[in-house]
Amino acid sequence: MTFKGLKPISYGGREVWPLIEGGKGVSASNHASSGAWAAAGGIGTVSAVNADSYDPHGKIVPQVYWQKTRLERHEQLIQYAIDGAVAQVQRAHEISGGQGAININVLWEMGGAQAVLEGVLERTRGLVAGVTCGAGMPYRLSEIAARYNVSYLPIISSARAFRALWKRAYHKVGELMAAVVYEDPWLAGGHNGLSNAEDPRKPEDPFPRVKAVRDTMRAEGISDDVPIVMAGGVWFLREWDHWIDNPELGSIAFQYGTRPLLTHESPIPQGWKDALRDLEPGDVLLHRFSPTGFYSSAVLNPFLKNLVARSERQIPWSRVAAGDHTVQLDVGVKGKNFWVTPGDRERASHWVAAGYAEALKTPDDTLVFVDAQERAIIRKDQADCMGCLSHCGFSSWKDHDDYTTGRLADPRSFCIQKTLQDIAHGEPVDENLMFAGHAAYRFKQDPFYSNNFTPTVKQLVDRILTGD
């Protein structure tokens, strides 16, 4: 397969390769990886999602939440996030040696996103070239970027989403929009923008979707020189040769999130790196267990399999006899006002006999059955919530107004801050959420990684530029 090659683009006042390191939080892309990516001539991305900060001896400061209330812990989290991202940006800038560019990445639906973004940009003036932002509809991103005179790169998954952002806000600061990141919701790792109108089981060809984004941009008078960044599923650039210099698409750049995980500079623990080498096609699951409410993709390890099994041990119920709910549930619950179908009562009895004797209510008028140990973990994690999201389905936290979503906390989900911090800092990979893109199985197939070879970031970027 031929590869015509890439041409540098102008970004951040200098020429860089149109290759962007995908920002991955928590602490899965940091100063070491992003600084090295920039030093190799690309655009490195520091994750500003609760990044690590350091004490005077260079040791990571543990993010311990000792305050009593959720709101107080949320304020602690914001300060940790600002301090961490600032430290990461400063270190990345030093490593880059003035080459390439350094971006930061934030999730708009993370708790206190605007406060974190403003706090980081205030303390890193002149160091950050741009901000990538997705996981929600970040209408205020352009306004914040203008205040600090940095570029912004919205992450979207459809032309419709981009049109909404542009019409409402971005057209006012169009000159600072350096690129539009199209994140393929069926292929990218982590959270994505799959909508309720799209079928998670039916992936769509990204070409017409990206062309639709470009058509929308053209209709709004946006130059073809503003790149669309293809993110999700990108491995060999030669497979995307027909996208490069294609007049239908205009300027195109490429984002890599999964491949940089397996480099010398990647900060993820060795166990996570080793697990990536053993993945097969289909080992990454597109699911909706995240407390954000978004779809996301992660390795189908025991942690995720447990969430799948937990939701399968689920039955609907009502407070009074109604319809098919003609019998009272007599296992797993306290009280008599749990009406279910005869078949579901029988299923519940089998689950209880197998040790799943605790029934927990969900906000959708269902019950899930767990064992006593899992119930205790769920309840403790909900009580320990530190407000890491703007809206959390697992704990019912909200980061504004009355600080509650008003819905019942959902035991089918999990504390995402806890598990992402744990896996990033060496806890067992099988017991935590392990984000990865759907192309991660290619680590096992790609001869570049044979004999357990782990490249440096520079070696990886050089390899990518050959088309492989």
XYZ file of C-alpha atoms in Angstrom:
468
model
C 0.000 0.000 0.000
C 1.457 3.346 -1.040
C 1.803 6.377 1.200
C 2.181 9.867 -0.205
C 3.545 11.321 3.039
C 2.612 14.215 5.271
C 3.469 17.887 5.009
C 4.087 20.078 8.065
C 1.417 22.561 9.125
C 1.710 25.898 10.883
C 0.565 25.740 14.500
C 1.490 27.749 17.556
C 3.751 29.994 15.504
C 5.919 27.197 14.127
C 5.852 24.321 11.691
C 4.802 20.986 13.195
C 3.832 17.600 11.878
C 0.037 17.212 11.665
C 0.260 14.476 14.296
C -1.420 15.036 17.648
C -0.960 12.965 20.766
C -4.399 12.253 22.197
C -4.753 13.577 25.737
C -5.696 10.763 28.110
C -6.726 11.260 31.712
C -6.247 10.391 34.444
C -2.439 10.560 34.142
C -2.250 8.328 31.038
C -0.604 11.112 29.039
C 1.590 13.461 31.019
C 4.664 15.695 30.689
C 6.938 12.810 29.717
C 4.838 11.602 26.800
C 3.596 14.979 25.594
C 6.963 16.702 25.935
C 8.608 13.919 23.934
C 5.841 14.055 21.289
C 6.432 17.789 20.854
C 10.204 17.271 20.773
C 9.627 14.847 17.890
C 7.938 17.660 15.979
C 4.296 16.935 16.681
C 1.656 18.364 18.998
C 1.914 16.815 22.445
C -1.105 16.868 24.718
C -0.992 17.063 28.504
C -4.122 15.698 30.118
C -5.401 18.352 32.514
C -7.854 15.905 34.074
C -6.648 15.609 37.665
C -3.013 15.316 36.635
C -0.225 14.527 39.078
C 1.606 17.270 40.933
C 4.904 16.874 42.753
C 6.456 17.670 46.102
C 9.836 19.468 46.419
C 11.600 16.091 46.121
C 9.879 15.273 42.809
C 7.554 12.652 44.271
C 3.917 12.490 43.196
C 1.590 14.181 45.680
C -1.176 11.702 46.621
C -4.632 13.142 45.975
C -6.190 12.529 49.390
C -9.650 13.962 50.092
C -9.873 14.618 53.806
C -12.712 17.171 53.840
C -16.097 16.065 55.191
C -18.550 17.321 52.585
C -18.733 16.643 48.862
C -18.538 20.324 48.065
C -15.386 20.764 50.145
C -13.819 17.696 48.534
C -14.827 19.068 45.121
C -12.940 22.281 45.893
C -9.919 20.188 46.897
C -10.183 18.332 43.593
C -10.164 21.562 41.594
C -7.000 22.716 43.330
C -5.317 19.332 42.811
C -6.299 19.507 39.127
C -4.897 23.001 38.607
C -1.653 22.314 40.458
C -1.180 19.024 38.616
C -1.821 20.352 35.131
C 0.443 23.357 35.686
C 3.269 21.070 36.833
C 2.761 18.804 33.832
C 2.737 21.677 31.332
C 5.901 23.203 32.783
C 7.752 19.895 32.648
C 6.464 19.092 29.154
C 7.640 22.461 27.891
C 11.133 21.810 29.223
C 11.281 18.363 27.601
C 10.052 19.698 24.257
C 13.125 21.905 23.905
C 11.128 24.478 21.994
C 10.107 21.981 19.318
C 6.575 21.128 18.237
C 3.784 22.405 20.460
C 2.099 21.601 23.776
C -1.675 21.418 24.100
C -3.770 20.613 27.136
C -6.885 18.464 27.105
C -9.910 18.856 29.351
C -13.276 17.110 29.534
C -16.062 19.652 29.626
C -18.132 17.340 31.808
C -15.433 17.014 34.460
C -16.209 18.703 37.744
C -15.255 22.373 37.795
C -14.032 22.229 34.176
C -14.138 25.977 33.629
C -12.397 26.772 36.919
C -9.690 24.199 36.184
C -9.137 25.420 32.630
C -8.925 29.055 33.671
C -6.648 28.247 36.603
C -4.244 26.293 34.411
C -4.129 28.826 31.577
C -3.562 31.676 34.035
C -0.438 29.978 35.391
C 0.962 28.654 32.093
C 0.869 31.740 29.882
C 3.155 31.330 26.893
C 3.562 27.583 27.432
C 0.251 26.210 26.134
C -0.458 26.502 22.406
C -4.015 25.230 22.464
C -6.811 23.451 24.304
C -8.583 20.333 23.071
C -11.925 19.791 24.717
C -14.753 17.320 24.346
C -16.964 15.057 26.470
C -19.922 17.403 26.304
C -20.772 20.580 24.442
C -18.118 23.120 25.496
C -19.837 26.297 24.331
C -17.637 28.506 26.519
C -14.359 27.070 25.235
C -13.868 29.789 22.607
C -14.582 32.556 25.113
C -12.001 31.168 27.550
C -9.452 30.676 24.776
C -9.877 34.305 23.711
C -9.306 35.521 27.245
C -5.927 33.763 27.396
C -5.064 34.093 23.696
C -4.642 30.378 23.023
C -6.012 28.229 20.234
C -8.923 25.907 20.818
C -9.672 22.559 19.172
C -13.184 21.279 19.891
C -13.677 17.517 19.884
C -16.886 16.487 18.126
C -18.329 13.287 16.671
C -20.759 14.716 14.129
C -21.319 17.677 11.849
C -24.473 18.416 13.802
C -22.525 18.868 17.034
C -20.018 21.177 15.372
C -22.752 23.273 13.775
C -24.403 23.774 17.177
C -21.130 24.878 18.778
C -20.257 27.219 15.918
C -23.675 28.847 15.678
C -23.993 29.435 19.384
C -20.483 30.544 20.295
C -17.478 29.703 18.158
C -18.294 32.028 15.266
C -17.506 34.919 17.608
C -13.894 33.737 18.032
C -13.360 31.866 14.789
C -9.812 33.086 14.324
C -8.568 31.091 17.336
C -10.120 27.782 16.282
C -6.971 25.981 15.145
C -8.618 22.685 14.181
C -11.711 20.557 14.652
C -11.114 17.094 16.089
C -13.440 14.444 14.690
C -13.422 11.607 17.216
C -14.854 8.409 15.787
C -17.329 7.239 18.434
C -17.070 3.596 17.391
C -13.282 3.403 17.328
C -11.780 5.887 19.786
C -10.799 4.911 23.307
C -12.268 6.568 26.399
C -15.438 8.655 26.341
C -17.016 9.561 23.031
C -19.895 11.496 21.530
C -22.117 8.664 20.316
C -25.650 10.044 20.281
C -28.944 8.329 21.024
C -29.734 8.494 17.304
C -26.725 6.298 16.460
C -26.453 2.560 16.943
C -23.433 1.504 19.029
C -23.532 -1.871 17.265
C -23.384 -0.406 13.746
C -20.148 1.514 13.117
C -20.298 4.084 10.346
C -17.610 4.878 7.790
C -15.759 7.967 9.066
C -15.113 9.425 5.592
C -18.658 10.678 4.863
C -18.999 11.863 8.460
C -15.782 13.887 8.229
C -16.794 15.188 4.813
C -20.057 16.351 6.398
C -18.025 18.237 9.023
C -15.974 19.893 6.272
C -19.129 20.759 4.304
C -20.536 22.384 7.438
C -17.319 24.313 8.012
C -17.317 25.529 4.414
C -20.934 26.615 4.675
C -19.920 28.770 7.652
C -17.022 30.328 5.726
C -14.248 28.446 7.531
C -11.094 27.984 5.466
C -10.008 24.549 4.269
C -6.652 25.393 5.872
C -8.239 24.774 9.287
C -7.525 21.051 9.694
C -9.972 18.373 10.656
C -8.156 15.968 12.965
C -9.104 12.332 12.497
C -9.085 10.630 15.894
C -9.980 7.024 16.613
C -8.830 3.901 14.819
C -5.747 5.489 13.237
C -2.789 3.106 13.139
C -0.925 2.980 9.809
C -1.101 6.317 7.989
C -0.825 4.510 4.652
C -4.337 3.227 5.327
C -5.489 6.851 5.274
C -3.534 7.832 2.164
C -6.730 8.729 0.272
C -7.585 11.276 2.987
C -4.344 13.233 2.547
C -4.477 16.061 -0.013
C -8.062 15.079 -0.791
C -9.963 18.199 -1.970
C -13.200 16.786 -0.568
C -11.795 16.925 2.968
C -9.431 19.896 2.948
C -6.553 19.922 5.422
C -6.357 16.745 7.500
C -4.339 15.908 10.608
C -4.275 12.730 12.668
C -4.540 12.051 16.391
C -3.010 9.072 18.138
C -4.298 8.074 21.541
C -3.669 4.343 21.840
C -0.263 3.872 20.164
C 1.550 6.344 22.491
C 0.482 4.208 25.471
C 3.160 1.683 24.564
C 6.302 3.835 24.557
C 9.200 4.310 26.956
C 7.902 7.732 27.952
C 4.306 6.592 28.484
C 3.519 7.002 32.188
C 1.111 4.070 32.469
C 2.323 1.154 34.632
C 4.065 -1.825 33.050
C 1.110 -4.118 33.756
C -1.119 -1.945 31.587
C 1.488 -1.902 28.807
C 1.856 -5.692 28.977
C -1.913 -6.174 28.779
C -2.074 -4.104 25.588
C 0.251 -6.572 23.834
C -2.150 -9.480 24.384
C -5.397 -7.994 23.095
C -7.387 -9.627 20.313
C -10.001 -8.058 18.017
C -13.166 -7.501 20.045
C -11.374 -7.204 23.380
C -12.302 -3.517 23.665
C -15.931 -2.893 24.600
C -18.060 0.128 23.713
C -20.256 0.457 26.792
C -22.400 2.855 28.787
C -21.484 2.107 32.389
C -19.591 5.389 32.862
C -21.108 7.701 35.490
C -20.887 10.502 32.911
C -23.765 8.929 30.995
C -21.603 8.921 27.846
C -20.593 5.883 25.881
C -16.950 4.952 26.316
C -14.540 2.251 25.181
C -12.286 0.202 27.429
C -10.650 -3.215 27.578
C -13.118 -5.950 28.468
C -11.213 -7.056 31.555
C -12.632 -8.544 34.797
C -13.552 -5.048 36.062
C -15.733 -4.366 33.032
C -17.059 -7.933 32.898
C -18.244 -7.499 36.481
C -20.204 -4.391 35.498
C -21.764 -6.305 32.617
C -22.721 -9.179 34.933
C -24.076 -6.794 37.564
C -26.443 -5.203 35.089
C -27.555 -8.627 33.883
C -28.635 -9.418 37.450
C -31.359 -6.812 37.169
C -35.145 -6.873 37.290
C -37.825 -4.153 37.076
C -40.146 -3.588 40.020
C -43.095 -1.459 41.083
C -44.430 -0.249 44.414
C -47.864 -1.703 43.831
C -49.232 -4.667 41.944
C -49.580 -3.564 38.329
C -49.585 -5.293 34.967
C -47.297 -8.318 35.040
C -45.991 -7.350 38.484
C -48.278 -9.719 40.384
C -46.045 -11.166 43.119
C -44.076 -9.636 45.959
C -40.327 -10.015 46.027
C -39.274 -11.854 49.164
C -35.496 -12.016 48.766
C -32.772 -9.371 48.749
C -35.024 -6.542 49.949
C -36.546 -5.256 53.155
C -40.268 -4.623 53.158
C -43.144 -5.885 51.051
C -43.632 -3.095 48.544
C -41.556 -4.657 45.787
C -43.815 -6.113 43.125
C -42.258 -8.121 40.284
C -43.177 -10.763 37.744
C -43.227 -14.401 38.869
C -40.349 -15.162 36.496
C -38.224 -12.322 37.867
C -38.872 -13.436 41.437
C -37.577 -16.860 40.492
C -34.480 -15.349 38.852
C -33.858 -13.237 41.958
C -34.076 -16.334 44.146
C -31.404 -18.030 42.048
C -29.114 -14.984 42.328
C -29.547 -14.848 46.091
C -28.793 -18.551 46.359
C -25.591 -17.900 44.398
C -24.505 -15.280 46.946
C -25.895 -12.099 45.373
C -28.199 -11.459 48.283
C -28.279 -7.647 48.292
C -30.769 -5.845 46.019
C -29.956 -2.212 45.237
C -32.396 0.255 43.700
C -31.509 2.036 40.473
C -32.954 5.348 39.220
C -34.837 3.414 36.522
C -37.098 1.454 38.898
C -35.037 -1.694 38.675
C -33.107 -3.709 41.228
C -29.592 -5.074 40.753
C -28.333 -7.937 42.872
C -24.824 -7.894 44.348
C -23.014 -9.663 47.163
C -22.435 -8.048 50.548
C -18.831 -7.084 49.806
C -19.721 -5.384 46.544
C -22.604 -3.553 48.193
C -20.247 -2.185 50.830
C -17.768 -0.988 48.185
C -20.503 0.691 46.134
C -21.956 2.517 49.118
C -18.552 3.630 50.387
C -17.507 4.915 46.978
C -20.761 6.836 46.648
C -20.317 8.355 50.095
C -16.689 9.288 49.370
C -17.580 11.182 46.170
C -15.232 14.107 45.560
C -17.253 15.704 42.779
C -15.021 14.849 39.827
C -17.830 15.255 37.263
C -20.279 18.017 36.480
C -23.047 15.396 36.720
C -22.371 11.955 38.198
C -24.877 9.167 37.729
C -23.106 6.911 40.234
C -23.249 9.303 43.205
C -25.963 11.796 42.078
C -23.452 14.665 42.487
C -23.799 17.865 40.463
C -21.175 20.634 40.550
C -23.566 23.604 40.678
C -26.865 24.888 42.064
C -27.968 22.473 44.807
C -25.129 19.973 44.098
C -27.391 17.008 43.368
C -28.826 15.619 40.161
C -32.052 14.860 42.019
C -31.881 11.253 40.888
C -31.178 8.119 42.855
C -27.492 7.166 42.875
C -26.961 4.392 40.328
C -25.246 1.200 41.573
C -24.827 -0.079 37.998
C -21.991 2.430 37.513
C -18.769 3.106 39.435
C -16.494 5.840 40.816
C -14.491 6.787 37.753
C -12.008 9.035 39.571
C -11.077 6.242 41.952
C -10.511 3.579 39.312
C -8.626 5.813 36.871
C -6.328 7.067 39.620
C -5.772 3.504 40.797
C -4.870 1.997 37.429
C -2.629 4.935 36.524
C -0.669 4.541 39.747
C -0.012 0.827 39.737
C -3.096 -0.907 41.108
C -4.089 -4.209 39.394
C -5.200 -3.698 35.789
C -7.811 -6.466 36.066
C -9.535 -4.646 38.923
C -9.818 -1.253 37.249
C -11.115 0.488 34.153
C -8.514 0.200 31.385
C -9.252 2.624 28.562
C -8.009 1.778 25.057
C -9.076 2.364 21.480
C -10.598 -0.408 19.381
C -7.420 -0.742 17.301
C -5.390 -1.774 20.357
C -5.384 -5.407 19.177
C -2.932 -4.276 16.489
C -0.121 -4.092 19.048
C -0.091 -7.901 18.839
C -0.171 -7.914 15.024
C 2.200 -5.044 14.199
C 5.768 -6.339 13.629
C 7.074 -3.036 14.995
C 6.277 -4.347 18.489
C 7.578 -7.882 18.001
C 9.977 -9.420 20.530
C 8.476 -7.116 23.187
C 9.972 -4.036 21.535
C 8.883 -0.789 23.158
C 9.749 2.322 21.145
C 10.582 5.761 22.388
C 8.105 8.448 21.388
C 10.617 9.703 18.792
C 10.916 6.231 17.295
C 7.115 5.938 17.183
C 6.643 9.308 15.479
C 9.370 8.499 12.954
C 7.663 5.175 12.259
C 4.262 6.812 11.810
C 5.729 9.253 9.307
C 6.829 6.346 7.083
C 3.193 5.294 6.786
C 3.562 2.497 9.320
